[in-house]
Short mmCIF file of C-alpha atoms and ligand atoms in Angstrom, two decimals:
data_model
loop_
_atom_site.label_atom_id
_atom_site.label_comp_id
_atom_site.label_asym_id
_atom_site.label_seq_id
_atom_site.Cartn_x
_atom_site.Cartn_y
_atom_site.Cartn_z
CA UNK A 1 1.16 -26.09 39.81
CA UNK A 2 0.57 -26.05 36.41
CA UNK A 3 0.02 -22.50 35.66
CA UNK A 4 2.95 -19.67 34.14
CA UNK A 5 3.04 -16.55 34.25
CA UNK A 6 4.66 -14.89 30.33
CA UNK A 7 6.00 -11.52 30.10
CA UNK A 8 5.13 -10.55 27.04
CA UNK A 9 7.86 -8.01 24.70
CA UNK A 10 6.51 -5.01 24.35
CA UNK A 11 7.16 -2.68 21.20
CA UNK A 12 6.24 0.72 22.19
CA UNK A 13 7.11 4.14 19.96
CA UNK A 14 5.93 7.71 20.91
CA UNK A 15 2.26 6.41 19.22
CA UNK A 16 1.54 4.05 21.94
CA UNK A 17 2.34 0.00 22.74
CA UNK A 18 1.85 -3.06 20.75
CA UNK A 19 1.97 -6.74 22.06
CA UNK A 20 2.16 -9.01 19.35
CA UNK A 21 1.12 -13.12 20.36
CA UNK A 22 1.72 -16.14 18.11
CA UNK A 23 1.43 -19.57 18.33
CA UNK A 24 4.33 -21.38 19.23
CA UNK A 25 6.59 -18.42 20.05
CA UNK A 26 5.41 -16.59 22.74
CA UNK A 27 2.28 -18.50 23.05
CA UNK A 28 2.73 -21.93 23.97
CA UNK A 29 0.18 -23.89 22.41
CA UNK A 30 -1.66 -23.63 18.61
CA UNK A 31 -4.05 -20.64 19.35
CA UNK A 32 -7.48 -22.05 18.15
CA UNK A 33 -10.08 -19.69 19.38
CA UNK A 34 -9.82 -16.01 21.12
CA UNK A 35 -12.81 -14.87 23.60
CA UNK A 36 -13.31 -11.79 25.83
CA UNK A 37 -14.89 -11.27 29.22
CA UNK A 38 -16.26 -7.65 30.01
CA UNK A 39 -18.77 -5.91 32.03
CA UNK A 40 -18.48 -8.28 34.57
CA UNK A 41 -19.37 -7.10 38.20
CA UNK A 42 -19.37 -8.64 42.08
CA UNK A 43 -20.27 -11.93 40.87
CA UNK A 44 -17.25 -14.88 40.67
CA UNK A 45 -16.88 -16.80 37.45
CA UNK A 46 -15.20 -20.01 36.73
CA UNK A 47 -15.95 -22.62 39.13
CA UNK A 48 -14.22 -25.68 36.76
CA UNK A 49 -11.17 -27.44 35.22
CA UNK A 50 -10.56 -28.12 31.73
CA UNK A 51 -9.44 -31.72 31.23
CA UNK A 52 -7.45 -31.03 27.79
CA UNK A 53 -7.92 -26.91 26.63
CA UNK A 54 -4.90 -25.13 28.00
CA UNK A 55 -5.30 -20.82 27.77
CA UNK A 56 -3.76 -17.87 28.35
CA UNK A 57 -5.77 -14.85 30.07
CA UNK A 58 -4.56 -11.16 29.46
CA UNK A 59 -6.48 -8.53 31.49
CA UNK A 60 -6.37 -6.05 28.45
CA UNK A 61 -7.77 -3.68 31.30
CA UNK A 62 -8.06 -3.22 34.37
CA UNK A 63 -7.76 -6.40 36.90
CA UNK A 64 -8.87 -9.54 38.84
CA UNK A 65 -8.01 -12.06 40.56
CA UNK A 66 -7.74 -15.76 39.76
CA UNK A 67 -7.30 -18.25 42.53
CA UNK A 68 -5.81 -21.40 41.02
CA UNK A 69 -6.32 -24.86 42.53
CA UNK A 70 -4.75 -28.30 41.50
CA UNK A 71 -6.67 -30.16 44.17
CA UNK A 72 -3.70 -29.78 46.65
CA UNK A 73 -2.47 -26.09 46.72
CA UNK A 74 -4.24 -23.03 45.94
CA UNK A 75 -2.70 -19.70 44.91
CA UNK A 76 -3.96 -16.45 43.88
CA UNK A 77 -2.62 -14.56 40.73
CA UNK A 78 -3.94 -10.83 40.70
CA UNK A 79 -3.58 -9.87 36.63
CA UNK A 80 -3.47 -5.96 36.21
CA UNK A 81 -1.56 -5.58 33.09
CA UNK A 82 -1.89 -6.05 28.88
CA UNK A 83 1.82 -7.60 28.92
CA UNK A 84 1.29 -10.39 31.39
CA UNK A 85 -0.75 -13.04 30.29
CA UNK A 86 -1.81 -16.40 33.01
CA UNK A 87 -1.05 -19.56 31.29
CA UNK A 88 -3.82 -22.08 32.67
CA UNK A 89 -2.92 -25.50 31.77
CA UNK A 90 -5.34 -28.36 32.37
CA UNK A 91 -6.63 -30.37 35.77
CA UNK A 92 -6.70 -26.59 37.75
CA UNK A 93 -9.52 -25.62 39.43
CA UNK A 94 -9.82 -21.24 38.68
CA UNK A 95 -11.94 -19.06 40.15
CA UNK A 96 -12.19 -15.45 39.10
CA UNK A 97 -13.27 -12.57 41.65
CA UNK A 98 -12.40 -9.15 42.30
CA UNK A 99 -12.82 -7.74 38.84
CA UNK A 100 -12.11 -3.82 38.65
CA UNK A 101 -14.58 -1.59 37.10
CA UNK A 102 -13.53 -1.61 33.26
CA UNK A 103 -11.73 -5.32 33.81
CA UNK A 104 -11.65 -6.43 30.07
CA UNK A 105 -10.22 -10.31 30.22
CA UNK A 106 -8.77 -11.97 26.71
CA UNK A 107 -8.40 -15.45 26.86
CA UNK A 108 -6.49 -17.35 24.19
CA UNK A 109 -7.36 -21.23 24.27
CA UNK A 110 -5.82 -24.40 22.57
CA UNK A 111 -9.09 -25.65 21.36
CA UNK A 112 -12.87 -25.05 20.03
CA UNK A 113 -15.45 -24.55 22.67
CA UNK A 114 -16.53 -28.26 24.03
CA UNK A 115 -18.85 -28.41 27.05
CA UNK A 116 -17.68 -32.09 27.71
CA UNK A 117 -14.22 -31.35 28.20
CA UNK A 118 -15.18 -29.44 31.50
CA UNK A 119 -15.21 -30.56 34.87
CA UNK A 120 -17.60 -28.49 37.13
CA UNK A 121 -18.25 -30.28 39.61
CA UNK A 122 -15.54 -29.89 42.61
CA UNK A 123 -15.90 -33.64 43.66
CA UNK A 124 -14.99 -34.70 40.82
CA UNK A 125 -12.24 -32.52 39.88
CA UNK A 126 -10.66 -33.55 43.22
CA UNK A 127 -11.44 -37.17 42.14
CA UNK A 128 -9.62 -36.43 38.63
CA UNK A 129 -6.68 -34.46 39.90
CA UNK A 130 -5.89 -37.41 43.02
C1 T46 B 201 -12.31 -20.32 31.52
C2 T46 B 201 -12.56 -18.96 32.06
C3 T46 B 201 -11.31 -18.15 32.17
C4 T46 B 201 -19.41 -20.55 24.75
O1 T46 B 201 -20.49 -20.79 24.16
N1 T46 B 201 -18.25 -20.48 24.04
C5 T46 B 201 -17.06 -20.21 24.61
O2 T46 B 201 -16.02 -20.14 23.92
C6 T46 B 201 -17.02 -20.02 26.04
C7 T46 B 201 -15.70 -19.73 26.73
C8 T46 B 201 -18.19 -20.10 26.74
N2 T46 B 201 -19.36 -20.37 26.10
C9 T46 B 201 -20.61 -20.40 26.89
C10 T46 B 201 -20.69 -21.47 27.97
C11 T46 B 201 -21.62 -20.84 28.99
O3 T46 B 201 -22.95 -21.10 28.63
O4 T46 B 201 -20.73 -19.16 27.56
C12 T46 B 201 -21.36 -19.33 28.82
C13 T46 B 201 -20.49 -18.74 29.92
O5 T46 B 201 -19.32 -19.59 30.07
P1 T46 B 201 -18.71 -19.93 31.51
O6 T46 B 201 -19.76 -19.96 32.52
O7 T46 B 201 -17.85 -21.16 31.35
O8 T46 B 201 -17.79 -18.64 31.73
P2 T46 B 201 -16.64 -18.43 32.81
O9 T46 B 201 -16.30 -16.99 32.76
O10 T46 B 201 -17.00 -19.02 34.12
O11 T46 B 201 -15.38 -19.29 32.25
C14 T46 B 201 -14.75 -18.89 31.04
C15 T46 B 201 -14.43 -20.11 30.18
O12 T46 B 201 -15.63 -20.87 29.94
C16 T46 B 201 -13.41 -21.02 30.83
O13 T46 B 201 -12.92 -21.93 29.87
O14 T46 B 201 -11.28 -20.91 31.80
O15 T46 B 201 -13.54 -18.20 31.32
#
């Protein structure tokens, strides 16, 4: 399935941690645009493929769960920690549940924000993906 998971290095002193991502090294795409998800509750997100935008998710806090679907297997990836990021790459299905209290989600993706390049409707994913 098209998905990774990337241990990220972490440089941690007696101050505290730091996780530094860049393109190209241990990012693997050009990072274009950076969004958060927070005070989410009981509700699922997601619910669609991306045709070309590849991302990586970081659960900066807390944790949730993202069930990953390429039209043939699915497989669920619970993300609990700031120096593990989900590498999403395109034609997979994700759906996000479970989020913990204080889940805060970063999600670094390849591209601009462009509605068209979104596939929401499950028929036609599977119709893409076959
Ligand atoms: C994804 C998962 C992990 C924008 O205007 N700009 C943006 O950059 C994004 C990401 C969204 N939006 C708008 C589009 C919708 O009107 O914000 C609204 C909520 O987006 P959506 O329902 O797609 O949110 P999620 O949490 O279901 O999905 C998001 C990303 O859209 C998606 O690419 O992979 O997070």
């Amino acid at each position: 399935m098209n998905y990774k998971i990337l241990n990220f290095n972490v440089i941690g002193d007696e101050r505290g941690k730091l996780v530094s991502l860049e393109s190209f090294k241990n990012i693997p795409f050009d990072i274009k645009r950076v969004y958060y998800i927070y005070d989410t509750n009981a509700e699922p997100r997601g619910f669609h493929a991306h045709t070309r935008l590849e991302q990586v998710v970081v659960a900066l806090a807390g944790s949730c769960e993202f069930e990953l679907d390429d039209g043939k297997n699915k497989e669920i990836i619970k993300l609990n920690s700031p120096n593990v990021g989900l590498y999403i790459g395109v034609n997979i299905w994700r759906i996000m549940r479970n989020f913990s209290n204080n889940c805060r989600l970063m999600v670094l993706a390849s591209d601009y924000y462009n509605e068209s390049e979104y596939i929401r409707d499950y028929n036609e994913f599977l119709k893409v993906v076959k």
